[in-house]
Coordinates of C-alpha atoms and ligand atoms in Angstrom, one line a residue:
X1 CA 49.4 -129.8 -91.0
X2 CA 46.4 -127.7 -91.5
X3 CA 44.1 -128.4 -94.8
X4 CA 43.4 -125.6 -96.7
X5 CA 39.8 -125.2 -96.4
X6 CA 40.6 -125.1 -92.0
X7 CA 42.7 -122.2 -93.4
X8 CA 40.2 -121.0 -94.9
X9 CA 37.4 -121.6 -92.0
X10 CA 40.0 -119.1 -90.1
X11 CA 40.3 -116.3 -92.3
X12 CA 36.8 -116.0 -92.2
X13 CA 37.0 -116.0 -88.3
X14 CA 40.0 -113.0 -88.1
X15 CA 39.9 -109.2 -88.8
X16 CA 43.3 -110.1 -89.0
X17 CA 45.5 -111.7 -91.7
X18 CA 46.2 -115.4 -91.9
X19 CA 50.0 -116.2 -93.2
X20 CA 50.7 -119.6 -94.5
X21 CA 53.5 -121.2 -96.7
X22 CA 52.1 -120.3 -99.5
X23 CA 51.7 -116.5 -99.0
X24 CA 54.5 -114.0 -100.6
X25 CA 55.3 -113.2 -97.0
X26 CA 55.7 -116.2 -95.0
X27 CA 59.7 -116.1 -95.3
X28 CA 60.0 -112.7 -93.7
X29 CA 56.9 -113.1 -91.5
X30 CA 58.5 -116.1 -90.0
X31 CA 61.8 -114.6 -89.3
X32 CA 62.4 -114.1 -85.6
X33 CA 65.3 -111.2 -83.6
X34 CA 67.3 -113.9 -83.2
X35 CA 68.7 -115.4 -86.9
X36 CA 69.7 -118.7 -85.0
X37 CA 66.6 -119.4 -85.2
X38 CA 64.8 -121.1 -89.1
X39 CA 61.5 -122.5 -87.5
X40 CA 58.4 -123.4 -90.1
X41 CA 55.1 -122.9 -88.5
X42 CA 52.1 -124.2 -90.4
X43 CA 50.3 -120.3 -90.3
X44 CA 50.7 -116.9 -88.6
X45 CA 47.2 -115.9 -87.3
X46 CA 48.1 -112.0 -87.1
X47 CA 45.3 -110.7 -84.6
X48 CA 44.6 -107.2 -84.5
X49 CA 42.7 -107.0 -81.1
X50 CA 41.0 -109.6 -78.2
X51 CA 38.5 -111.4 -80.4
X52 CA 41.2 -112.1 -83.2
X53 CA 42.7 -114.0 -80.8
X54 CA 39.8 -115.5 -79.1
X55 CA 39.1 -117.2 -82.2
X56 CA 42.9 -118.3 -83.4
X57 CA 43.0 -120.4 -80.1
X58 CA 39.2 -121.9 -80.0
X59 CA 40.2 -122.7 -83.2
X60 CA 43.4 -124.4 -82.9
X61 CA 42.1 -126.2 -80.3
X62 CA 39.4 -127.1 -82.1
X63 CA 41.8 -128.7 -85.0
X64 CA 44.3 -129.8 -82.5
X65 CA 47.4 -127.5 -83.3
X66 CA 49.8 -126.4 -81.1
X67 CA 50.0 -122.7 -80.7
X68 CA 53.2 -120.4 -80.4
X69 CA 52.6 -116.5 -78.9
X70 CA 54.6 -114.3 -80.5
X71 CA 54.9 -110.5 -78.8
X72 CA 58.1 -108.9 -79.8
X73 CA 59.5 -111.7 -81.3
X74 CA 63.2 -111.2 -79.1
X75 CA 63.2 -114.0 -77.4
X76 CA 67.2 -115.8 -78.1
X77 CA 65.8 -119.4 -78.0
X78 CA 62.7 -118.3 -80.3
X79 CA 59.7 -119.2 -78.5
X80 CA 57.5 -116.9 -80.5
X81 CA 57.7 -119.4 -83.0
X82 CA 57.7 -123.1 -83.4
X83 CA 57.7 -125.6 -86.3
X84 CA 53.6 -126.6 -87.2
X85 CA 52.5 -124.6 -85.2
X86 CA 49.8 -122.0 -85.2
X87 CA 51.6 -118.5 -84.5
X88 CA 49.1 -116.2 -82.6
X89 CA 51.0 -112.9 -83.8
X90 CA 50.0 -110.0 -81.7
X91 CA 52.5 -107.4 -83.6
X92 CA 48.9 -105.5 -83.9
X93 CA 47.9 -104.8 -81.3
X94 CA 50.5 -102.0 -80.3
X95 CA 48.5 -99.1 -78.9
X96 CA 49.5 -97.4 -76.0
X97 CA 47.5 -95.3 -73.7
X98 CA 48.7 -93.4 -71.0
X99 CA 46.1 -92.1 -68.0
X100 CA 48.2 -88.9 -66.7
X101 CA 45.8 -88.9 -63.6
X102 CA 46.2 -91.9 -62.0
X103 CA 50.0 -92.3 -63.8
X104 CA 48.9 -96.0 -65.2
X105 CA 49.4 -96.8 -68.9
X106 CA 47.8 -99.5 -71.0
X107 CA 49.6 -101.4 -73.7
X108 CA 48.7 -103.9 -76.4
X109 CA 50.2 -107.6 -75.8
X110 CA 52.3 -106.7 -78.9
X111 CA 53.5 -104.0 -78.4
X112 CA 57.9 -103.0 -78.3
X113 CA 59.0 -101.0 -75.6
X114 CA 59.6 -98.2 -77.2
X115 CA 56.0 -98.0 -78.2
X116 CA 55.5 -97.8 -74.9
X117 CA 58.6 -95.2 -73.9
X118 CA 57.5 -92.9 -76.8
X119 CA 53.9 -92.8 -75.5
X120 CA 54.7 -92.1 -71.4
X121 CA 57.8 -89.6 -72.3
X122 CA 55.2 -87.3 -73.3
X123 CA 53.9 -87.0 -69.9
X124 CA 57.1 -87.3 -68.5
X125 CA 56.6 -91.1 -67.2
X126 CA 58.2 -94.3 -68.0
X127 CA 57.5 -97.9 -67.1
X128 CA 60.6 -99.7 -65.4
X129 CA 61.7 -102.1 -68.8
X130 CA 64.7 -103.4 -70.0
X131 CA 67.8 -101.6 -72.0
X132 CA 66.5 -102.4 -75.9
X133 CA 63.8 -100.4 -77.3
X134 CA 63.0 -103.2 -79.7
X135 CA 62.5 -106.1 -77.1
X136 CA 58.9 -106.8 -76.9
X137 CA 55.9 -105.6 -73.5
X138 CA 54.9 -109.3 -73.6
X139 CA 57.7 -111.8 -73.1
X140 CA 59.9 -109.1 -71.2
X141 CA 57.1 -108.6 -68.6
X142 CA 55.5 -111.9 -68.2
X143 CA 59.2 -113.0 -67.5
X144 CA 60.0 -110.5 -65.1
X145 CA 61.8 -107.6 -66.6
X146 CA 65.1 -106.1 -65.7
X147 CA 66.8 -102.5 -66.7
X148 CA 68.3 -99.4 -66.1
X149 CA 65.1 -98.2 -63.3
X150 CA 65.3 -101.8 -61.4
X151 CA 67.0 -100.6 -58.5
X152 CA 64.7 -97.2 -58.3
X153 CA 61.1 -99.0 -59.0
X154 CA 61.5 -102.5 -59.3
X155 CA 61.3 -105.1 -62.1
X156 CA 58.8 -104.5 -64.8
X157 CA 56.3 -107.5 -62.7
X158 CA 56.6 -104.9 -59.8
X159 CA 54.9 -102.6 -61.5
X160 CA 52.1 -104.7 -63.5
X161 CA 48.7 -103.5 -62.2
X162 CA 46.2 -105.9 -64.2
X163 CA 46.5 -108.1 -67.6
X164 CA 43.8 -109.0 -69.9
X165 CA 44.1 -112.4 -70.9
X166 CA 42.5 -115.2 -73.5
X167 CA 43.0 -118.7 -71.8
X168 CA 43.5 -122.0 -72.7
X169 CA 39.9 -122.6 -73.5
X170 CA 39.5 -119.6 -75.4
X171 CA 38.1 -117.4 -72.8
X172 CA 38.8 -113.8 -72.0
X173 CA 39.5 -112.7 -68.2
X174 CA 41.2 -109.9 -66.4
X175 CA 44.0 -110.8 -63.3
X176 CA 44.8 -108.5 -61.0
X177 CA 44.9 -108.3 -57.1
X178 CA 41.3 -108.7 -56.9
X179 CA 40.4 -110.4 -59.6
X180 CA 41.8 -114.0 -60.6
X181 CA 44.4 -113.0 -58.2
X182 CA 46.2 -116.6 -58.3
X183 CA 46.6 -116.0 -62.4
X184 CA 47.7 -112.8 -61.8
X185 CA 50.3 -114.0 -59.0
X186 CA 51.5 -116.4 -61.9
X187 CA 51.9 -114.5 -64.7
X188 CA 54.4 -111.9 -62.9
X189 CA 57.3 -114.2 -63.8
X190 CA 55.8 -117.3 -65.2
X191 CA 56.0 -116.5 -69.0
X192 CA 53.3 -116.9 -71.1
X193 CA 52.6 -120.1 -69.8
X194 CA 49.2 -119.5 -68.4
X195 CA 47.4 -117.2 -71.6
X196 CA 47.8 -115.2 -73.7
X197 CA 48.2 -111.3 -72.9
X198 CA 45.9 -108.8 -75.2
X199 CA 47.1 -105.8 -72.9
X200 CA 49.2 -105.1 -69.7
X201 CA 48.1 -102.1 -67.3
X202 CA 51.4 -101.0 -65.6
X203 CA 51.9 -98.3 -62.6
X204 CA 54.2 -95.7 -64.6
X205 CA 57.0 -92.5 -62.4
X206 CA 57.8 -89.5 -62.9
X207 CA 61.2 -90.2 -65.5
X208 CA 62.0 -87.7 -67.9
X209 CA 65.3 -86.7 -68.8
X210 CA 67.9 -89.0 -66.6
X211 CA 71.8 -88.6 -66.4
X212 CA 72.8 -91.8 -68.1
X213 CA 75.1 -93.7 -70.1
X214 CA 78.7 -95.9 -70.5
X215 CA 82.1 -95.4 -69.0
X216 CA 84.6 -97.5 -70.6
X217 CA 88.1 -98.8 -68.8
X218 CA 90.8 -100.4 -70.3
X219 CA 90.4 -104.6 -69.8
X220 CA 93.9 -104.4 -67.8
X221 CA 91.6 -102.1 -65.4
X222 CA 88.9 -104.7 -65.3
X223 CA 89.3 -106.6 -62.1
X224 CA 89.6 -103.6 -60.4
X225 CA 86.7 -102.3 -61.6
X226 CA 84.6 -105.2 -61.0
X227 CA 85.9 -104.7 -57.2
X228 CA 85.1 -101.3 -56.9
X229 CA 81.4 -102.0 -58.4
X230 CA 80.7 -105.3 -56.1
X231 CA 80.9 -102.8 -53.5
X232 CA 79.2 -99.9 -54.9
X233 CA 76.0 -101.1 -56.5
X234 CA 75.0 -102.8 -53.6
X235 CA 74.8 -99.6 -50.7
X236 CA 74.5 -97.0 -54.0
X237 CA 71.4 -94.4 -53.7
X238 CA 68.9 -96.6 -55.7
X239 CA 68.1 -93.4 -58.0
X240 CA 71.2 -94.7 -59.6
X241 CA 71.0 -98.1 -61.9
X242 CA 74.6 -98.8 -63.4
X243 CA 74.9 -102.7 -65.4
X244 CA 78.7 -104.0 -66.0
X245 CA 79.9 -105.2 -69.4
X246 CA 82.4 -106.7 -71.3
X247 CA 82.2 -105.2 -75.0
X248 CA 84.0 -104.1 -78.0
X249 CA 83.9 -100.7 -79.0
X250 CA 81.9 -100.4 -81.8
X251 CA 84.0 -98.4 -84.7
X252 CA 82.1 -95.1 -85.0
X253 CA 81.6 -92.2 -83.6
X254 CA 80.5 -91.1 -80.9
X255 CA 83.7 -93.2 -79.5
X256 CA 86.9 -92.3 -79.9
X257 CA 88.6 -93.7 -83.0
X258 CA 91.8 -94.9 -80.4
X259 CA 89.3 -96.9 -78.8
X260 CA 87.7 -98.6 -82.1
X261 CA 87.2 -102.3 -82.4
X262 CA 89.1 -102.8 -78.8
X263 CA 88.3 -105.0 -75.9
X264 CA 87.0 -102.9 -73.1
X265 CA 84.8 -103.3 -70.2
X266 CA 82.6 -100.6 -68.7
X267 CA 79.5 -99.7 -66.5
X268 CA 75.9 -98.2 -68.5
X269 CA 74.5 -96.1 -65.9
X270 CA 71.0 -94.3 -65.4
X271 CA 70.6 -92.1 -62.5
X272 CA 67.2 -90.4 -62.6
X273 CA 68.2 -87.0 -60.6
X274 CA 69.9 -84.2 -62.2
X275 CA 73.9 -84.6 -63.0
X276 CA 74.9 -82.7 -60.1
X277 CA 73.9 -85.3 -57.5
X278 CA 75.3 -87.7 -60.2
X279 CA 78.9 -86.0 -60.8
X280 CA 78.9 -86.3 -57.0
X281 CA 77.9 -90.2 -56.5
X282 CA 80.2 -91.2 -59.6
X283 CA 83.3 -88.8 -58.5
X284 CA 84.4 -92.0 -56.2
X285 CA 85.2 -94.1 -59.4
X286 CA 86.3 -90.9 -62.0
X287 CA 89.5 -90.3 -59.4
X288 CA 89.9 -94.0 -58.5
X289 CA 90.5 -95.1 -61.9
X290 CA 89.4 -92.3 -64.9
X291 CA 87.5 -93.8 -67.4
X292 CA 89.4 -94.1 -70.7
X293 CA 86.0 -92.7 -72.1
X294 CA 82.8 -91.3 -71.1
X295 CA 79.2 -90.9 -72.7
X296 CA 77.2 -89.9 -69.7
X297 CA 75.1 -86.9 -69.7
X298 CA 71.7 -85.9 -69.8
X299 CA 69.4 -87.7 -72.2
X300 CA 65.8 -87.8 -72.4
X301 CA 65.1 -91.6 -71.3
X302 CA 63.8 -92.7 -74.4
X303 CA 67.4 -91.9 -76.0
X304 CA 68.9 -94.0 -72.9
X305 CA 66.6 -96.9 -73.8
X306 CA 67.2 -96.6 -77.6
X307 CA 71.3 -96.2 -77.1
X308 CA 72.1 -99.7 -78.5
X309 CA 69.1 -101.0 -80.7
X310 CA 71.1 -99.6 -83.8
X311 CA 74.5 -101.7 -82.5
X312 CA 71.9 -104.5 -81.8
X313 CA 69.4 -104.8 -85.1
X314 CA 67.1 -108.0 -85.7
X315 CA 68.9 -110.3 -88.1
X316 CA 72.1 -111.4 -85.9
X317 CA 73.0 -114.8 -85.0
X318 CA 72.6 -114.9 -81.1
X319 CA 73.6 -117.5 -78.3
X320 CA 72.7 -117.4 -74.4
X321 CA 73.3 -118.2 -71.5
X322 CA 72.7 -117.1 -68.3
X323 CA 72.9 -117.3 -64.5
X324 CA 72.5 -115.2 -61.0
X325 CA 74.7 -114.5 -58.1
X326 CA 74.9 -113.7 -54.7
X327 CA 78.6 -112.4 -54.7
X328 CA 81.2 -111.5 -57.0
X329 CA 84.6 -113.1 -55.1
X330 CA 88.2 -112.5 -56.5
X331 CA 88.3 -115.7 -57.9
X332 CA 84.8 -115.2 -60.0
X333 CA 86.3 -112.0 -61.8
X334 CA 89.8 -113.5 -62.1
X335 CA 87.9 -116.6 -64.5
X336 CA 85.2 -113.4 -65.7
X337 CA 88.9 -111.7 -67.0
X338 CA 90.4 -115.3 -68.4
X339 CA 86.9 -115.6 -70.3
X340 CA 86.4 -112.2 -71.8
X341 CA 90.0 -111.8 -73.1
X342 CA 88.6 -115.0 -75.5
X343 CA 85.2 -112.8 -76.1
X344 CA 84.5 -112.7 -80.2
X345 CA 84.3 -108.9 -81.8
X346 CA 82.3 -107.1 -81.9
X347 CA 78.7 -107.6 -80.8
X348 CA 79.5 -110.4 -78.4
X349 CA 79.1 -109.1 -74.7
X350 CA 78.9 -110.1 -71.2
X351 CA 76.3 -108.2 -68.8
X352 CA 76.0 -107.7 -64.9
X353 CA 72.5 -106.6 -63.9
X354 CA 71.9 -105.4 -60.5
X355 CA 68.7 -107.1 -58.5
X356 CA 69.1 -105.3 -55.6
X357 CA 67.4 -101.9 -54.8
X358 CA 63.8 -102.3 -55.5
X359 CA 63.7 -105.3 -57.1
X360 CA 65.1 -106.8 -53.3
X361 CA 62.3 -105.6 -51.2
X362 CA 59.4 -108.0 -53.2
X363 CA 59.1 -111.0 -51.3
X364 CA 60.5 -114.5 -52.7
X365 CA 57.4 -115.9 -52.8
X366 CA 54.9 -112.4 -53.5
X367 CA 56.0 -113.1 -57.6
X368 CA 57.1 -116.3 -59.1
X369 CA 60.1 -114.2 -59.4
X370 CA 62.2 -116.5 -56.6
X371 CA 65.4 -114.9 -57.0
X372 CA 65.1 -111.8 -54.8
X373 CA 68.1 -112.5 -53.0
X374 CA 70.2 -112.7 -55.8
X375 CA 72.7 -109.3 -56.4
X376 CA 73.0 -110.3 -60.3
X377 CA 71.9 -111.7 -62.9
X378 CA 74.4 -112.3 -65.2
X379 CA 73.8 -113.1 -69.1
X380 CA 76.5 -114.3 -71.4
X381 CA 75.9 -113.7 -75.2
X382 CA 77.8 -114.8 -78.4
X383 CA 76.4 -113.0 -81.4
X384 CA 77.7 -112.1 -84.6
X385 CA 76.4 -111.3 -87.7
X386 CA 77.8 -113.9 -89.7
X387 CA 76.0 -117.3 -89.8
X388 CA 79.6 -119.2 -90.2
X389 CA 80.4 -118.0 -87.0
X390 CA 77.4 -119.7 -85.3
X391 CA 79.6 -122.1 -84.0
X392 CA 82.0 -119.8 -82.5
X393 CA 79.7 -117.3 -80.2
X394 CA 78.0 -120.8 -79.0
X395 CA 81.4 -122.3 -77.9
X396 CA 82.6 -119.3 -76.6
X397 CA 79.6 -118.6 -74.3
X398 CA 78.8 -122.0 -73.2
X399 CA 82.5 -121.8 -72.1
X400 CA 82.3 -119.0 -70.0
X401 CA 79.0 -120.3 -68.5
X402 CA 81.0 -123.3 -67.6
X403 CA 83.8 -121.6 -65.9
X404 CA 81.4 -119.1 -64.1
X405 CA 79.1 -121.2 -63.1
X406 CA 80.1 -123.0 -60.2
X407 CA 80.1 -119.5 -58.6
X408 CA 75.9 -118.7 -59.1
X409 CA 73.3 -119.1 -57.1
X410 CA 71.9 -122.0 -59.0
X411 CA 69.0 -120.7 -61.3
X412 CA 68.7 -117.8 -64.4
X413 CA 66.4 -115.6 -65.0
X414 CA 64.0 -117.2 -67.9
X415 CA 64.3 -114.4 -70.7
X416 CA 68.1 -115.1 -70.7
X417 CA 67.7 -118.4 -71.3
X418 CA 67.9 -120.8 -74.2
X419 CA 65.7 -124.5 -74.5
X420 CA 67.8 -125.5 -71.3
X421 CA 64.9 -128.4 -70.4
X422 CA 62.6 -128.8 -67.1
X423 CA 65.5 -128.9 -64.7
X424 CA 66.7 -125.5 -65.5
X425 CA 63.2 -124.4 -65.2
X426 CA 62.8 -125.8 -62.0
X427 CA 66.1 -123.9 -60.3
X428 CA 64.8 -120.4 -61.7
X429 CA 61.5 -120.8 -60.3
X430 CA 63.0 -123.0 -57.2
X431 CA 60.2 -122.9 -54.3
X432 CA 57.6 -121.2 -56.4
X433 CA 57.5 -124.2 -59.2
X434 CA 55.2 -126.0 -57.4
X435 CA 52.6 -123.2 -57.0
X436 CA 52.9 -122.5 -60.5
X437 CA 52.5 -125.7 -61.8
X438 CA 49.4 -126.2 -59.3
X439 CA 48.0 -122.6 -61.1
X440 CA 48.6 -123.6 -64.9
X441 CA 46.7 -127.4 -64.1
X442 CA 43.9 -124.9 -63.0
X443 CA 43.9 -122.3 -66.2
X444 CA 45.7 -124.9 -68.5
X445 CA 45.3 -128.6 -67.6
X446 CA 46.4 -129.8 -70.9
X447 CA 49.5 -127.7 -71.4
X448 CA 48.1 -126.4 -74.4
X449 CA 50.6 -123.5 -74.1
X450 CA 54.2 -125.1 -73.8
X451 CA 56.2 -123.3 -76.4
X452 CA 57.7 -121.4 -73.3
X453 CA 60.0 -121.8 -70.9
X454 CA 57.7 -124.2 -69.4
X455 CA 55.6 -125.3 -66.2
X456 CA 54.1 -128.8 -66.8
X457 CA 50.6 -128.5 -64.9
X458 CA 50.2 -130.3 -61.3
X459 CA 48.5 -133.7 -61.6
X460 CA 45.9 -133.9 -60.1
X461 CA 46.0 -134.0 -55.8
X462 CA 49.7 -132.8 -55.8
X463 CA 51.4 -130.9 -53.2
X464 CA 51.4 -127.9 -55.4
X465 CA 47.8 -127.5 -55.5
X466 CA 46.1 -124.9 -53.4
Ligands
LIG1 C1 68.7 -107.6 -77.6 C2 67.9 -108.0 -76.4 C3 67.9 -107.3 -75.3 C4 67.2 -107.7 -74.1 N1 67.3 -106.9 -73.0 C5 66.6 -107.3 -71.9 C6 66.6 -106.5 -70.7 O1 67.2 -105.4 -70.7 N2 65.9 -106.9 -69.7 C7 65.1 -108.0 -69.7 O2 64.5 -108.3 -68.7 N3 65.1 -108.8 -70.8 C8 65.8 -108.5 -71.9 N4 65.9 -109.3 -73.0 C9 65.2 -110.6 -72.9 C10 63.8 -110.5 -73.3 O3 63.1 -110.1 -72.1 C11 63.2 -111.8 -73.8 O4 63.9 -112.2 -74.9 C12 61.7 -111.8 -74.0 O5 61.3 -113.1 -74.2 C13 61.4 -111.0 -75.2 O6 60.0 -110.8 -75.3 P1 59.3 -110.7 -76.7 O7 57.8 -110.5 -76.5 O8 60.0 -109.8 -77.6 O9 59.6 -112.2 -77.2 P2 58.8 -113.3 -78.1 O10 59.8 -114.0 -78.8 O11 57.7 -112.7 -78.9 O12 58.1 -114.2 -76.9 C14 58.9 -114.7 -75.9 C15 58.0 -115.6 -75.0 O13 57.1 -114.8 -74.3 C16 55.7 -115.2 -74.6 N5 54.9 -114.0 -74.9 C17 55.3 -112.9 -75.5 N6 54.3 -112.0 -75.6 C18 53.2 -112.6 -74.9 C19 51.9 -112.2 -74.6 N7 51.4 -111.0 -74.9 N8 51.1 -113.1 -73.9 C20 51.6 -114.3 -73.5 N9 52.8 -114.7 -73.8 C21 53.6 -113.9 -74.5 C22 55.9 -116.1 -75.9 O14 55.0 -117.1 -75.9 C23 57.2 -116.7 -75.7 O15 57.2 -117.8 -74.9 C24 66.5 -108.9 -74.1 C25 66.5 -109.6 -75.3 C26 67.2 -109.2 -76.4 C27 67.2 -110.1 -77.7

């Protein structure tokens, strides 16, 4: 544990605060999204900007404490945080700015996405992200980042440009394609393995208003649905993103009160053309099997990327778990039906998002991101805001990961999953582990940066090494 006069000896060192047991704070500073999660670092270092956190890791290296990075602070198994650790907070540093020229926007390494959604809407941009407002730039992207403009532009990696970054040693450096091109290569799908981000410059598109949001079918519908969309998403116009749920209907408007509090399944789609083109591409499924409800329409896109953070508000209990696919066979959605009629209400839901489109075209090995070939990744999650029915949500969605997962593709995509150990690692990243590790034994030799999902660093002379 750190002595008080260290503590001390950092305040000095930080523009920023320091946060320790015995601030007023500490309680609610340490609390993560995810309420699962009760971890007790020994301080919160919150840095405001590049030198902040220059100093909070010369320093814990220099008293030998481990060190947790903590961006949005979403990630279900909480690695933004760790018992005795030193927390380098970047909460901060959230600016955004947002070149209209040359369409590029720069964002702090703590900033949420809809920091970043807010800032590009005004010039009618956006940055390919997830489908939460609240999730945080930082772990999203360094993990690889999947939403409702995947198919159109790519994951978010796809369009990461250049990252600042303070290493393992304490030292600041830019990667990009020319510069420090093998860290760059690494951190577009390797976590936060290799440093720690002070600020991501992404390639932003022309995304305004789009045509988006759920259809709902009745769950005796389901498997036909989930036939109909294996065979849609995959030769749809990639303008059109659509991601297929399990959920309970929330009980409030703007659904229906019939449909309140029932077991449904439906598709969230964003099509960024105008609703014409989109009445036409959707009519296939409307007169096949009319949706028992509809919310699509025109929405600016930071409404579409906002639409569930008030269903979805930090505080819940949440459990993962995760895998991708290469098909969807009739036997797959027959055990997807037998496990979602067990699915606990209300906030517990199961998600199907589309790789393909954009996301396809990126070369196994041009990212760490290996799974290219996959069609979806799925992600099964339990949550519930009750803490007594923990226990519940985790049983039911390590279930259904049991039952489904004989049918993946063998790895899952590293921000939907819990501490699942090196194996699991291993499978995401399958022949792009080895490259990785051989990268953080260059930048990171002593694993000084492990509360991740993480890459152990090459010894010395291994294959990996380049
Ligand atoms: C409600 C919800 C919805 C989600 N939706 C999506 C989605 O649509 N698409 C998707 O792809 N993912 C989604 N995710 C998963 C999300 O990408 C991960 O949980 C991610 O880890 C969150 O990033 P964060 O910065 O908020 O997390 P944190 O808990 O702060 O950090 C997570 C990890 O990233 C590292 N990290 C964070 N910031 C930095 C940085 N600046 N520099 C270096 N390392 C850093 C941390 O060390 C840690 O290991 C969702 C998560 C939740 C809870």
């Amino acid at each position: 544990m750190l002595q008080q006069s260290a503590i001390a000896e950092l305040r000095t060192q930080l523009r920023g605060e320091v946060i320790t047991p015995e601030d007023g704070r500490y309680d609610s500073t340490r609390k993560v999204y995810n309420a699962m999660i009760d971890r007790k670092p020994a301080a919160f270092a919150e840095c405001v900007d590049a030198a902040d956190v220059m100093a909070a890791v010369r320093f814990a290296r220099a008293h030998n404490v481990m060190v947790a990075i903590r961006g949005g602070g979403h990630n279900a198994g909480g690695l933004g945080v760790a018992d005795d650790a030193l927390v380098v907070d970047l909460a901060p540093i959230r600016y955004v700015h947002v070149d209209p020229s040359s369409q590029t926007v720069r964002a702090g390494g703590g900033c949420r996405w809809s920091d970043v959604d807010h800032a590009t809407h005004a010039f009618g941009l956006a940055v390919p992200s997830g489908i939460i407002g609240t999730t945080g730039v930082g772990g999203l992207t360094l993990g690889g980042g999947m939403g409702h403009l995947t198919r159109k532009y790519g994951l978010t990696i796809d369009n990461l440009l250049a990252a600042d970054l303070v290493l393992a040693d304490g030292r600041f450096v830019t990667a990009s394609a020319d510069e420090n091109s093998d860290l760059f290569w690494a951190i577009r799908g390797g976590g936060g393995n290799f440093g720690i981000v002070t600020s991501f410059l992404f390639q932003a598109h022309p995304v305004h208003t789009v045509c988006a949001g759920p259809m709902l079918w009745e769950m005796d519908q389901a498997a036909d649905i989930m036939r109909w969309y294996r065979e849609f998403i995959v030769q749809a116009p990639e303008e059109i993103n659509g991601f297929f749920a399990f959920m309970t209907v929330p009980p409030g408007p703007p659904f229906p009160e019939a449909l309140h509090m029932k077991k449904m399944c439906g598709i969230v789609w964003c099509y960024t053309g105008g609703m014409e083109d989109a009445n036409q591409i959707l009519q296939p499924i409307r007169s096949y099997r009319p949706p028992a409800c509809e919310l699509f329409g025109p929405m600016p896109f930071p409404v579409l990327q906002s639409l569930f953070d008030g269903l979805y508000p930090p505080g819940l209990q949440w459990y993962w778990k995760a895998d991708f696919f290469k098909e969807l066979s009739d036997q797959a959605i027959e055990t997807h039906l037998h496990q979602a009629a067990k699915m606990p209400a209300m906030h517990s839901t199961m998600h199907l998002y589309p790789v393909n489109g954009a996301a396809r075209r990126v070369g196994p090995h041009e990212t760490p991101w290996s799974y290219r070939d996959a069609v979806w990744s799925e992600v099964i999650v339990g949550v519930d805001p009750d803490p007594a029915n923990r226990g519940h949500i985790t049983d039911w969605a390590r279930g259904y990961y049991d039952a489904l997962h004989p049918f993946g593709a063998g790895g899952a995509y590293v921000n939907f999953m819990m501490d699942e150990g090196e194996d699991r690692v291993r499978a995401t990243y399958r022949g792009n582990y080895d490259r990785l590790a051989a990268v953080k034994a260059k930048y990171d030799p002593d694993n000084f940066f492990r509360v991740n999902q993480n890459i152990r660093p090459a010894a010395a002379g291994s294959a990996g090494a380049r």
